[in-house]
mmCIF file of C-alpha atoms in Angstrom:
data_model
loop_
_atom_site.group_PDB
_atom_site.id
_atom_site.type_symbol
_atom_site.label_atom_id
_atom_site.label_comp_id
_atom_site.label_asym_id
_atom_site.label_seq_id
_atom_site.Cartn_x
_atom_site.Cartn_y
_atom_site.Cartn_z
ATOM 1 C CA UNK A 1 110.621 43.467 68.517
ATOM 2 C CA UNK A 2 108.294 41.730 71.177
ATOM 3 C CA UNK A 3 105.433 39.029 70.311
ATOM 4 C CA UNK A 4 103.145 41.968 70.540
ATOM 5 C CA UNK A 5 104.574 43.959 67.521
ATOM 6 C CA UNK A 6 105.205 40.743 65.704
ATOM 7 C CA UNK A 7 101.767 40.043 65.916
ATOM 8 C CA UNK A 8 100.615 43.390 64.651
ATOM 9 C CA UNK A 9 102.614 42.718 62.049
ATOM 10 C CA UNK A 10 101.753 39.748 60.519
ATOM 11 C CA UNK A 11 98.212 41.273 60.764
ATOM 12 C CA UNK A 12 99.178 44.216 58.779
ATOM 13 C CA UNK A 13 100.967 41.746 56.068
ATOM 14 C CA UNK A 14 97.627 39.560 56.108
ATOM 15 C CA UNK A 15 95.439 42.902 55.508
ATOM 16 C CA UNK A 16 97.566 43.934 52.249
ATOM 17 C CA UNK A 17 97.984 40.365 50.957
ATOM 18 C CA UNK A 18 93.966 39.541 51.305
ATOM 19 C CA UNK A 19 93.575 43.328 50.116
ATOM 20 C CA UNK A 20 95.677 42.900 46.635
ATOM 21 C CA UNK A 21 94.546 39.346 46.182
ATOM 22 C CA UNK A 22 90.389 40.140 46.200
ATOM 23 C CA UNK A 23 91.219 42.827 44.136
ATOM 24 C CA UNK A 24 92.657 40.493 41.510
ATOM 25 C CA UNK A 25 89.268 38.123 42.013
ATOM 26 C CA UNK A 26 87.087 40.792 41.463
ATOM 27 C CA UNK A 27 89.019 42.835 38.602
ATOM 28 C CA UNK A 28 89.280 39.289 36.780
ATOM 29 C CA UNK A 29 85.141 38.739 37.584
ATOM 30 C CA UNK A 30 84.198 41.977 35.691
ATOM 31 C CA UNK A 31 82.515 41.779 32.578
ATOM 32 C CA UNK A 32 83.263 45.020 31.699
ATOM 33 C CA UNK A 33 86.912 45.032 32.344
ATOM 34 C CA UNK A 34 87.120 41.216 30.370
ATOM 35 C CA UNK A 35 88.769 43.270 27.773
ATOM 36 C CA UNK A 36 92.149 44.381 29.521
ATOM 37 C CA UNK A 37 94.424 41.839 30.157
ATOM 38 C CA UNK A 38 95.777 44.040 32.520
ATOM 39 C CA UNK A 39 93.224 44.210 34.867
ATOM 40 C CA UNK A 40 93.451 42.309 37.434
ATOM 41 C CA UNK A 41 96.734 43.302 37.929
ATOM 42 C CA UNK A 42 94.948 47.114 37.998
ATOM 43 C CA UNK A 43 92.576 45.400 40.783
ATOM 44 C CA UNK A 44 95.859 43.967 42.908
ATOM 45 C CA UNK A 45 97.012 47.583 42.863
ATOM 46 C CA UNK A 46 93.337 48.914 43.892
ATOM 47 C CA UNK A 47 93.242 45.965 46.551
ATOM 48 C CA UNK A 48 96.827 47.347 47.646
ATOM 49 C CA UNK A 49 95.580 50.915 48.189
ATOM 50 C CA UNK A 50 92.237 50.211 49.878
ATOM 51 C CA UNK A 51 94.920 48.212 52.669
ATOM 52 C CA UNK A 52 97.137 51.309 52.906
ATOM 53 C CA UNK A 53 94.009 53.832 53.569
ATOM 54 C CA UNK A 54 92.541 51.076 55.950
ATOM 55 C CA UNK A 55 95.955 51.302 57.988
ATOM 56 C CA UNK A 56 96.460 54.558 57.814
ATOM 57 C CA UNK A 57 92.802 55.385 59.063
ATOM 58 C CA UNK A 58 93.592 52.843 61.998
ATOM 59 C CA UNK A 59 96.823 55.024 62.930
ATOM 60 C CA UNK A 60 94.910 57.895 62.880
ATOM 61 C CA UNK A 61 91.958 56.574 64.694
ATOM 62 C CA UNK A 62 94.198 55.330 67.506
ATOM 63 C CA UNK A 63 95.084 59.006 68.315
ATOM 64 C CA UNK A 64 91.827 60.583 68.668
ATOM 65 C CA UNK A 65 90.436 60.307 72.204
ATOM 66 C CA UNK A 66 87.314 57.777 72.456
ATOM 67 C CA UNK A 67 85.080 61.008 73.721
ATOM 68 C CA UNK A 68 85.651 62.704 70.293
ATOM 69 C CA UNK A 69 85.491 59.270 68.286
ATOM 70 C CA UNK A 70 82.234 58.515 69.933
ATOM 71 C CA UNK A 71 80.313 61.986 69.952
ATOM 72 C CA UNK A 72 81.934 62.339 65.750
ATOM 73 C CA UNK A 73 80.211 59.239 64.941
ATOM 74 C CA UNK A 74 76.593 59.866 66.924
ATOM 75 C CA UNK A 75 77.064 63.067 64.759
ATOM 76 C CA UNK A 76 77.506 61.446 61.405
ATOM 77 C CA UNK A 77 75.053 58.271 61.890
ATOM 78 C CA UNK A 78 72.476 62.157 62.609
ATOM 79 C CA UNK A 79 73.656 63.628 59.794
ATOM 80 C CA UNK A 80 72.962 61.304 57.343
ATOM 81 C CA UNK A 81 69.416 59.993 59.158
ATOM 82 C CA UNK A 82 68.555 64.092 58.343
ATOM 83 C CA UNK A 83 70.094 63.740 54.534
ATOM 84 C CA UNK A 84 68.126 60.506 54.003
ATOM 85 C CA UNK A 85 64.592 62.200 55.245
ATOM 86 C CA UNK A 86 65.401 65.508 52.888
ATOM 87 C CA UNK A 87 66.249 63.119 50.213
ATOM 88 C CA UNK A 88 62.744 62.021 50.171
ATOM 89 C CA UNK A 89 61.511 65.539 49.086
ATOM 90 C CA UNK A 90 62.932 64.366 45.773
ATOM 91 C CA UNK A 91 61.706 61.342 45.091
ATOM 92 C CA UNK A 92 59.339 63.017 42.433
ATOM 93 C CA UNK A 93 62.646 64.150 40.471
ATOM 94 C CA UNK A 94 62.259 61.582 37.398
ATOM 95 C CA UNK A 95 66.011 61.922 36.259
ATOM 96 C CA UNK A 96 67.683 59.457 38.129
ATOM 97 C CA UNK A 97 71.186 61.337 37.878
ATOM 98 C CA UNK A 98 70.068 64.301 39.894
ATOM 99 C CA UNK A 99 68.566 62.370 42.209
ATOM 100 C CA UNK A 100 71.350 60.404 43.481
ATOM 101 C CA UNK A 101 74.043 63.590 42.781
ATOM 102 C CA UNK A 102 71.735 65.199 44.919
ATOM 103 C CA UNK A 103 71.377 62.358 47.885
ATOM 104 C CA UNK A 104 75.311 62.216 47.544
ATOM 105 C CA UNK A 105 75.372 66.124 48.324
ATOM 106 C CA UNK A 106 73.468 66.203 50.898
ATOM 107 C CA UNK A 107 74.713 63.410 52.400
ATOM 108 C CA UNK A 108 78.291 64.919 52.664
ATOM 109 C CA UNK A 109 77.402 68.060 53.500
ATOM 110 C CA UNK A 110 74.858 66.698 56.821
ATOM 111 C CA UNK A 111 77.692 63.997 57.737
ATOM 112 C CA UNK A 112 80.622 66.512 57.784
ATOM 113 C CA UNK A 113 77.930 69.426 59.719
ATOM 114 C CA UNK A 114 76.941 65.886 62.251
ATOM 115 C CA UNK A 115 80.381 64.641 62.555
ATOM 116 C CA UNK A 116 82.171 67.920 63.777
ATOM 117 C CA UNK A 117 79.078 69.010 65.443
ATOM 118 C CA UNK A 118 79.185 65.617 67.239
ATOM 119 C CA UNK A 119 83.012 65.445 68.277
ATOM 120 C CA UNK A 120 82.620 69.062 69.617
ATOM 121 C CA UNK A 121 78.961 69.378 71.596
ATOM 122 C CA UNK A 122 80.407 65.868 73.153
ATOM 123 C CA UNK A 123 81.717 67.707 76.285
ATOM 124 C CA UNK A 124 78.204 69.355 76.963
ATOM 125 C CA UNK A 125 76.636 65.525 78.013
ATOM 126 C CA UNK A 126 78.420 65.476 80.807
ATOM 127 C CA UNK A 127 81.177 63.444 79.880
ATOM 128 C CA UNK A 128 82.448 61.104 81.329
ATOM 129 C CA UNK A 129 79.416 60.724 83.596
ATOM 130 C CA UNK A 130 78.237 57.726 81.916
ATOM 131 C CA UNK A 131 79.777 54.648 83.771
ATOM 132 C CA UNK A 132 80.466 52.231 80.622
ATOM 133 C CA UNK A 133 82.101 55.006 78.820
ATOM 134 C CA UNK A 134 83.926 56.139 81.524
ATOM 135 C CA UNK A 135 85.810 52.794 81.743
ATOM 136 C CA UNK A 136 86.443 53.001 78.560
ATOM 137 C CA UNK A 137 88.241 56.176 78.640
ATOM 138 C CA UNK A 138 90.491 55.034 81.519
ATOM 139 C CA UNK A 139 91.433 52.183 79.524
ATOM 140 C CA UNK A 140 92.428 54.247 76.069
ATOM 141 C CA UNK A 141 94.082 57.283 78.558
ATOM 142 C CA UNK A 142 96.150 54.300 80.278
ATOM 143 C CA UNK A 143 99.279 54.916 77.486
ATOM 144 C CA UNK A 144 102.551 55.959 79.984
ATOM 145 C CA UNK A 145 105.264 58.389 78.136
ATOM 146 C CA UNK A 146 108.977 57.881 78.613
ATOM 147 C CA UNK A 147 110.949 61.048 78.550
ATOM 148 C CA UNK A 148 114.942 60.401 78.584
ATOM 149 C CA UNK A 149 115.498 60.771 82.160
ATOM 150 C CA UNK A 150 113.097 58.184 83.231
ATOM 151 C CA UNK A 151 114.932 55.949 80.659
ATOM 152 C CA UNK A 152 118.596 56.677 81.517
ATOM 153 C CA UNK A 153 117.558 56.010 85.262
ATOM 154 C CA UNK A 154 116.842 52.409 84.688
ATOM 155 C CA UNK A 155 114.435 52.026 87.507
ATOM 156 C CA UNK A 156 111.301 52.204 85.182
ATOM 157 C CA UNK A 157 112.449 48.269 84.433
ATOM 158 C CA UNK A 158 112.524 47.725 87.666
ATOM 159 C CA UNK A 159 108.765 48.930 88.720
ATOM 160 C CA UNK A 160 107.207 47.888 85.623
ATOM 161 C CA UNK A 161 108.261 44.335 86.230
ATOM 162 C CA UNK A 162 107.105 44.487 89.930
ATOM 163 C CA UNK A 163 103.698 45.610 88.539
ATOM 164 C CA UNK A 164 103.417 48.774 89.719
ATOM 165 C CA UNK A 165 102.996 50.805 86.353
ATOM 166 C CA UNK A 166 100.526 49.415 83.765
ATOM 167 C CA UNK A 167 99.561 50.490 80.082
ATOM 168 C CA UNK A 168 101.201 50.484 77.212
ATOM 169 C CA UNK A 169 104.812 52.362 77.506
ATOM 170 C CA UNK A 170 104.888 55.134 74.587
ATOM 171 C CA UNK A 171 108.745 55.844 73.695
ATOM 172 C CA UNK A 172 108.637 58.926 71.168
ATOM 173 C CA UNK A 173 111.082 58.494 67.985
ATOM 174 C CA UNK A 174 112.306 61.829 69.189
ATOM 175 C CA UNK A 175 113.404 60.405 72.582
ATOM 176 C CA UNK A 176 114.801 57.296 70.888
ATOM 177 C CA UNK A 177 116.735 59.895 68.831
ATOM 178 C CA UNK A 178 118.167 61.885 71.528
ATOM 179 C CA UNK A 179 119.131 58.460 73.645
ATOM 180 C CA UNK A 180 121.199 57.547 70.369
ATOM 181 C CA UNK A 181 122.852 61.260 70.517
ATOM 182 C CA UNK A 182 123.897 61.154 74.328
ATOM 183 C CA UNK A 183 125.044 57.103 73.819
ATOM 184 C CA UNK A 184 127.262 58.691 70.989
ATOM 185 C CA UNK A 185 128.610 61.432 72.903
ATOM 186 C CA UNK A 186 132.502 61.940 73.200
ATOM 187 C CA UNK A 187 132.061 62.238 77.047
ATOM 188 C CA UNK A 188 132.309 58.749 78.281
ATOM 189 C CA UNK A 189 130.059 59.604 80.949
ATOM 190 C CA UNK A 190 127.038 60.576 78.886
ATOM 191 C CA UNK A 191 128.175 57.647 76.725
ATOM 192 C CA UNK A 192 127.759 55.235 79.548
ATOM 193 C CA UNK A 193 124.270 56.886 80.451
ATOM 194 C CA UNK A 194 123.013 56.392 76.692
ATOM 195 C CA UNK A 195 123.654 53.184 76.319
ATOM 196 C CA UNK A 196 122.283 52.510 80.141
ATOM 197 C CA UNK A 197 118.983 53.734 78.525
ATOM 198 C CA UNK A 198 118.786 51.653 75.086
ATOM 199 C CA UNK A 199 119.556 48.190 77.343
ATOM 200 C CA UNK A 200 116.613 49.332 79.610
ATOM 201 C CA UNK A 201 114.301 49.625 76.460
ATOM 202 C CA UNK A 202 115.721 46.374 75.369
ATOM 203 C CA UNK A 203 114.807 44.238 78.293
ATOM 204 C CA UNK A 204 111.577 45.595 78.809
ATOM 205 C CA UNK A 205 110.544 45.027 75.370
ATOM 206 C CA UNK A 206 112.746 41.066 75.280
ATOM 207 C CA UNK A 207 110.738 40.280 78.460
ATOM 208 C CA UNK A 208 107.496 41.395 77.931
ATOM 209 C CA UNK A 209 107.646 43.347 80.897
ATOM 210 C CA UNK A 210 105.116 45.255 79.474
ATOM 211 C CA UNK A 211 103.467 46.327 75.952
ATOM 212 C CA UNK A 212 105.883 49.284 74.238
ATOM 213 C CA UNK A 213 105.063 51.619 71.125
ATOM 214 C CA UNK A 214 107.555 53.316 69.391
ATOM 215 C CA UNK A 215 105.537 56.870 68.678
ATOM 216 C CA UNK A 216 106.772 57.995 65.181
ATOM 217 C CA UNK A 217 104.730 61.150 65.154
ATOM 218 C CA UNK A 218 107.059 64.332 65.726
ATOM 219 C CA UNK A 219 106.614 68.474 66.131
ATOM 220 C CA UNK A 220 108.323 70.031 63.079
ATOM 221 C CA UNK A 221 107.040 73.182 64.971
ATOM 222 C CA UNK A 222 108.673 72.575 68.338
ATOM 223 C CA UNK A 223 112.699 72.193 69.141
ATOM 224 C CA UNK A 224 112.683 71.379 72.483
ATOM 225 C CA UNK A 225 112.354 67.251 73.412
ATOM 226 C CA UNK A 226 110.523 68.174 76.266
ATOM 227 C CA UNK A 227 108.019 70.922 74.834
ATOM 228 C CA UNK A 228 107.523 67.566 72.213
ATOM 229 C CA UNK A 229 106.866 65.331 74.896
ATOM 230 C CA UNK A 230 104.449 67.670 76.163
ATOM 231 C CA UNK A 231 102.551 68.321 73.163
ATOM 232 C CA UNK A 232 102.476 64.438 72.268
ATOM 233 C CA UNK A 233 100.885 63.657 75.780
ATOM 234 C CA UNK A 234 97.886 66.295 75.200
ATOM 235 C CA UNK A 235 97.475 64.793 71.730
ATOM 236 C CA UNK A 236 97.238 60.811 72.879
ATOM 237 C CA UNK A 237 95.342 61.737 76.523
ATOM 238 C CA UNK A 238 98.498 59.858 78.109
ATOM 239 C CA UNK A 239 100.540 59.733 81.192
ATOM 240 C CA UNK A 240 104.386 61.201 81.462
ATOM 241 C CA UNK A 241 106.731 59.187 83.652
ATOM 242 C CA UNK A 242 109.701 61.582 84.145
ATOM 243 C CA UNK A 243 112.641 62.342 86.648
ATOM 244 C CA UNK A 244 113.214 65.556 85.278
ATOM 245 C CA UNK A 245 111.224 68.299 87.559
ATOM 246 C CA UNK A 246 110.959 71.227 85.395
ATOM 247 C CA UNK A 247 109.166 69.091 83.115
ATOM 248 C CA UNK A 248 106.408 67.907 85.740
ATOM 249 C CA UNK A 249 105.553 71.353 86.630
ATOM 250 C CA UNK A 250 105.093 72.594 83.134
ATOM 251 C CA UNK A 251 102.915 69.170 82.374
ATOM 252 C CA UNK A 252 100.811 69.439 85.192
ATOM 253 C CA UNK A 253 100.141 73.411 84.352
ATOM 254 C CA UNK A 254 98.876 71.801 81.318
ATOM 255 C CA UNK A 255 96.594 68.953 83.511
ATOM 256 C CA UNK A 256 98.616 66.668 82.277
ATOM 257 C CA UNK A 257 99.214 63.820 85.195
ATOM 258 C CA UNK A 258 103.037 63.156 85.834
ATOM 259 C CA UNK A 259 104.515 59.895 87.604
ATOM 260 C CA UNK A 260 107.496 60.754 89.185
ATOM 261 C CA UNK A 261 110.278 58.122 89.895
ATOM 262 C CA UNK A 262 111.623 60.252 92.372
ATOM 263 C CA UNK A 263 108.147 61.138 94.135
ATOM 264 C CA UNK A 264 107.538 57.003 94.269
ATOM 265 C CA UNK A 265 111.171 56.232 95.766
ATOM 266 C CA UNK A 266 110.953 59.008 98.120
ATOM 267 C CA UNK A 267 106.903 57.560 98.842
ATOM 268 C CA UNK A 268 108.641 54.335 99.754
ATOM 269 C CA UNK A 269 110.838 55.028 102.108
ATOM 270 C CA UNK A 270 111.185 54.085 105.664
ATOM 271 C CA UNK A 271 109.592 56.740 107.941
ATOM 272 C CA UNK A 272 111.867 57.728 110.074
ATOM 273 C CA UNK A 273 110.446 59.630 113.822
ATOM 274 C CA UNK A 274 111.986 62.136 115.892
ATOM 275 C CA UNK A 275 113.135 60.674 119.069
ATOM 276 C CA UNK A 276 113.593 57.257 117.064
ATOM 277 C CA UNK A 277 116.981 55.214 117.688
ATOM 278 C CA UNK A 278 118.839 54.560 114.686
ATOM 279 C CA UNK A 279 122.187 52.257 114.462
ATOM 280 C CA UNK A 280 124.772 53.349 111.657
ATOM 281 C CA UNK A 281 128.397 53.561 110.575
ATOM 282 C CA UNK A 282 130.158 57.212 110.205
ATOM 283 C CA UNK A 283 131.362 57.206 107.505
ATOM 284 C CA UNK A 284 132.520 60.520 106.368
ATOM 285 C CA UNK A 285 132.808 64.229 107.941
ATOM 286 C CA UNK A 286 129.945 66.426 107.148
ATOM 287 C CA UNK A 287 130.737 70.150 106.060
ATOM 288 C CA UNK A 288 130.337 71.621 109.875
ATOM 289 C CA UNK A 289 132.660 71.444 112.248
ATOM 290 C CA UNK A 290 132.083 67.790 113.900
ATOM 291 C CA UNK A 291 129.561 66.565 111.890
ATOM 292 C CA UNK A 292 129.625 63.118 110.987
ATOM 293 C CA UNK A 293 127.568 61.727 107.748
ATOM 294 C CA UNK A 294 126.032 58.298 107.553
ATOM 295 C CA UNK A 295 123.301 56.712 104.924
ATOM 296 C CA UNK A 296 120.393 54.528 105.343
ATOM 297 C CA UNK A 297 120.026 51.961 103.329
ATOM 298 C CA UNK A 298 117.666 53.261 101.316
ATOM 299 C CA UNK A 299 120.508 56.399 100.533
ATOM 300 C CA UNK A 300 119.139 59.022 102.819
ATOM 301 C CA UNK A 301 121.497 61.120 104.094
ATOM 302 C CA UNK A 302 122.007 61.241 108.223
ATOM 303 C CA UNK A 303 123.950 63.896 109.281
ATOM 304 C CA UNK A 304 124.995 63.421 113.213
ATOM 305 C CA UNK A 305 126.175 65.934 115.654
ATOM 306 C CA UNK A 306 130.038 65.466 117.214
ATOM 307 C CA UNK A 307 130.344 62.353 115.175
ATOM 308 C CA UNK A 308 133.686 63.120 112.930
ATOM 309 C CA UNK A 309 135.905 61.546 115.323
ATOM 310 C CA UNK A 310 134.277 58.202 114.941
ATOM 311 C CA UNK A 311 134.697 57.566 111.347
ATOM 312 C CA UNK A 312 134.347 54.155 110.600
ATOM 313 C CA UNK A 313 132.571 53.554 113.884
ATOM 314 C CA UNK A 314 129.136 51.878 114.174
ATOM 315 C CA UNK A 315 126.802 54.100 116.695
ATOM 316 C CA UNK A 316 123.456 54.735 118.494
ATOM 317 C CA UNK A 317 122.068 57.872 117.207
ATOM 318 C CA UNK A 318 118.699 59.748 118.588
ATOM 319 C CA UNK A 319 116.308 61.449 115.683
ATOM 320 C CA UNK A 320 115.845 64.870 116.176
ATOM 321 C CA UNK A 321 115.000 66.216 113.058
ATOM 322 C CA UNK A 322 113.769 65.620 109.219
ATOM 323 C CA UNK A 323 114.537 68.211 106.025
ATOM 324 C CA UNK A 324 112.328 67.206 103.386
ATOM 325 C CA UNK A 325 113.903 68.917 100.465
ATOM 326 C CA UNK A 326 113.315 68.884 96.422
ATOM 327 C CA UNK A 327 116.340 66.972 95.871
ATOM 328 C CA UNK A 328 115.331 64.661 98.824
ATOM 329 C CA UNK A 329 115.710 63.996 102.828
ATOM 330 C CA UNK A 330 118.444 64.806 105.103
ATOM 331 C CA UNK A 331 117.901 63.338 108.586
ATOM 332 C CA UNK A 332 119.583 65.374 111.663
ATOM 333 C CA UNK A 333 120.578 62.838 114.071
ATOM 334 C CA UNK A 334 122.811 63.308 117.764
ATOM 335 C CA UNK A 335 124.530 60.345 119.819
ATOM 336 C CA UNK A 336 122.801 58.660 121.979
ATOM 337 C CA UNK A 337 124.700 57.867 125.396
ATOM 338 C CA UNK A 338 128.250 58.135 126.159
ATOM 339 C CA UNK A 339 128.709 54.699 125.050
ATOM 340 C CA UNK A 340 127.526 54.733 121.690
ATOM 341 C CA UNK A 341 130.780 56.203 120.454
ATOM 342 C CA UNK A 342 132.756 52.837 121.522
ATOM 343 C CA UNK A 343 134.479 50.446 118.490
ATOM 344 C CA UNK A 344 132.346 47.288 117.740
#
């Protein structure tokens, strides 16, 4: 647990413990409940409940987008403006009981009309047009969610720590729950993979690389991780980082905006001209007859013309063409000179 979550804890505890123990001051104040011995105990329990609905309204809160938070409580603050005015058609009522029953009706039934009314008609003002509340929207849509591939990778660490991805990393339970199946897996390859992905979580959360929120809310209605993952981002308003590229597409058909690992390291690598002179080692055969393969050092594949009889053999190769493919580059290389094929 980071100094974030340890915080927010020791907030929560403060909450219920301040809760329970006003509840026993003001139970143990009351004239009318002087009688009970028990009551102040009954006001710790009170105290204990108003903390539990106060946190649980803050958990729910946090999910709603700020548009719909803001436009439901313009609504409401309406709605009740209206119920107060109507409420002064009444103020010739001498029975005190209808009265206020009837302030109390109206009152609910304008705030609930306002509140919905409000969190809906939002979206016609032009949203987010406004600058102020614009900013705030980028700030509460900044939440990043890791789906298992981006996590097994390992390179989310990596570019988190060199600043490059910012907000507050959302790691489903779901996801945490399918990282503990493949870390458990009889194949020790999978195994390997798994437990890759947990140490990842680990650092970033032991180095504060950045703030990270275990999501506990789940789909009871959905099987599939990814169709989860999906639904959870359209819920919070946040960001997927993924490797996997079925999931992209089917995210971005939604309008939901994808960070691809892949996408970045491909983004970040060398550019590479035709006509360009490159210097590498052979260092296998390539599938056609007398082509040699050699890497950059960024991975990319070279494949050179009438260069398998020089395995192991540094050499001069001319750029003549570039494959940009789904699963990456392949540059198409031939020697350069007569001489480039000699032992260094």
């Amino acid at each position: 647990m980071n100094r974030l979550a340890w915080a927010g804890l020791i907030v929560k505890i403060l909450l219920i413990v301040i809760c329970s123990l006003g509840g026993y001051l003001i139970a143990e104040q009351l004239e009318a409940l002087s009688f009970y011995p028990w009551a102040p105990w009954g006001g710790v329990l009170v105290g204990f409940s108003f903390a539990l609905v106060a946190l649980f309204l803050v958990k729910l809160i946090r999910r709603i987008h700020i548009k719909i938070l803001f436009g439901g409580t313009i609504g409401l603050l309406v709605g009740l403006s209206i119920a107060k005015l109507i409420s002064f058609g009444f103020t010739g009522v001498e029975n005190t009981t209808i009265r206020v029953a009837t302030y109390v009706v109206l009152s609910c039934i304008f705030g609930y009309v306002g509140m919905v009314l409000g969190s809906v008609k939002i979206e016609e003002l032009g949203w987010p047009s406004w600058p102020w509340l614009g900013r705030i929207s980028a700030r509460t849509s900044s939440a990043k969610i890791l789906d298992t591939s981006v996590i097994i990778d390992g390179r989310i660490a990596d570019i988190v720590e060199a600043g490059f991805l910012e907000g507050t990393l959302v790691v489903p339970e779901f996801v945490l729950q399918e990282l503990q199946r493949i870390a458990d897996s009889n194949d020790a390859t999978r195994r390997v993979r798994g437990r890759r992905g947990l140490d990842i979580l680990k650092r970033i959360q032991e180095e504060g690389l950045a703030p990270v929120r275990i999501e506990r809310q789940d789909f009871e209605n959905l099987s599939e991780v990814d169709a989860k993952i999906v639904a959870l981002a359209l819920r919070m308003n946040a960001h997927i980082v993924t490797n996997d590229f079925n999931l992209a597409k089917v995210a971005e058909v939604q309008g939901i905006r994808v960070l691809n690992i892949n996408q970045l390291a491909n983004a970040l690598r060398p550019v590479v001209l035709p006509g360009e002179v490159l210097r590498l080692q052979i260092l296998k055969e390539g599938k056609e007859q007398g082509q040699g393969i050699a890497y950059l050092e960024d991975g990319t594949m070279v494949v050179v013309e009438n260069a398998s009889r020089l395995l192991g053999q540094e050499v001069e190769v001319s750029v003549t063409s570039i494959l940009q493919t789904t699963a990456g580059r392949m540059i198409f290389t031939t020697l350069k000179g007569s001489e480039s094929g000699r032992r260094h």
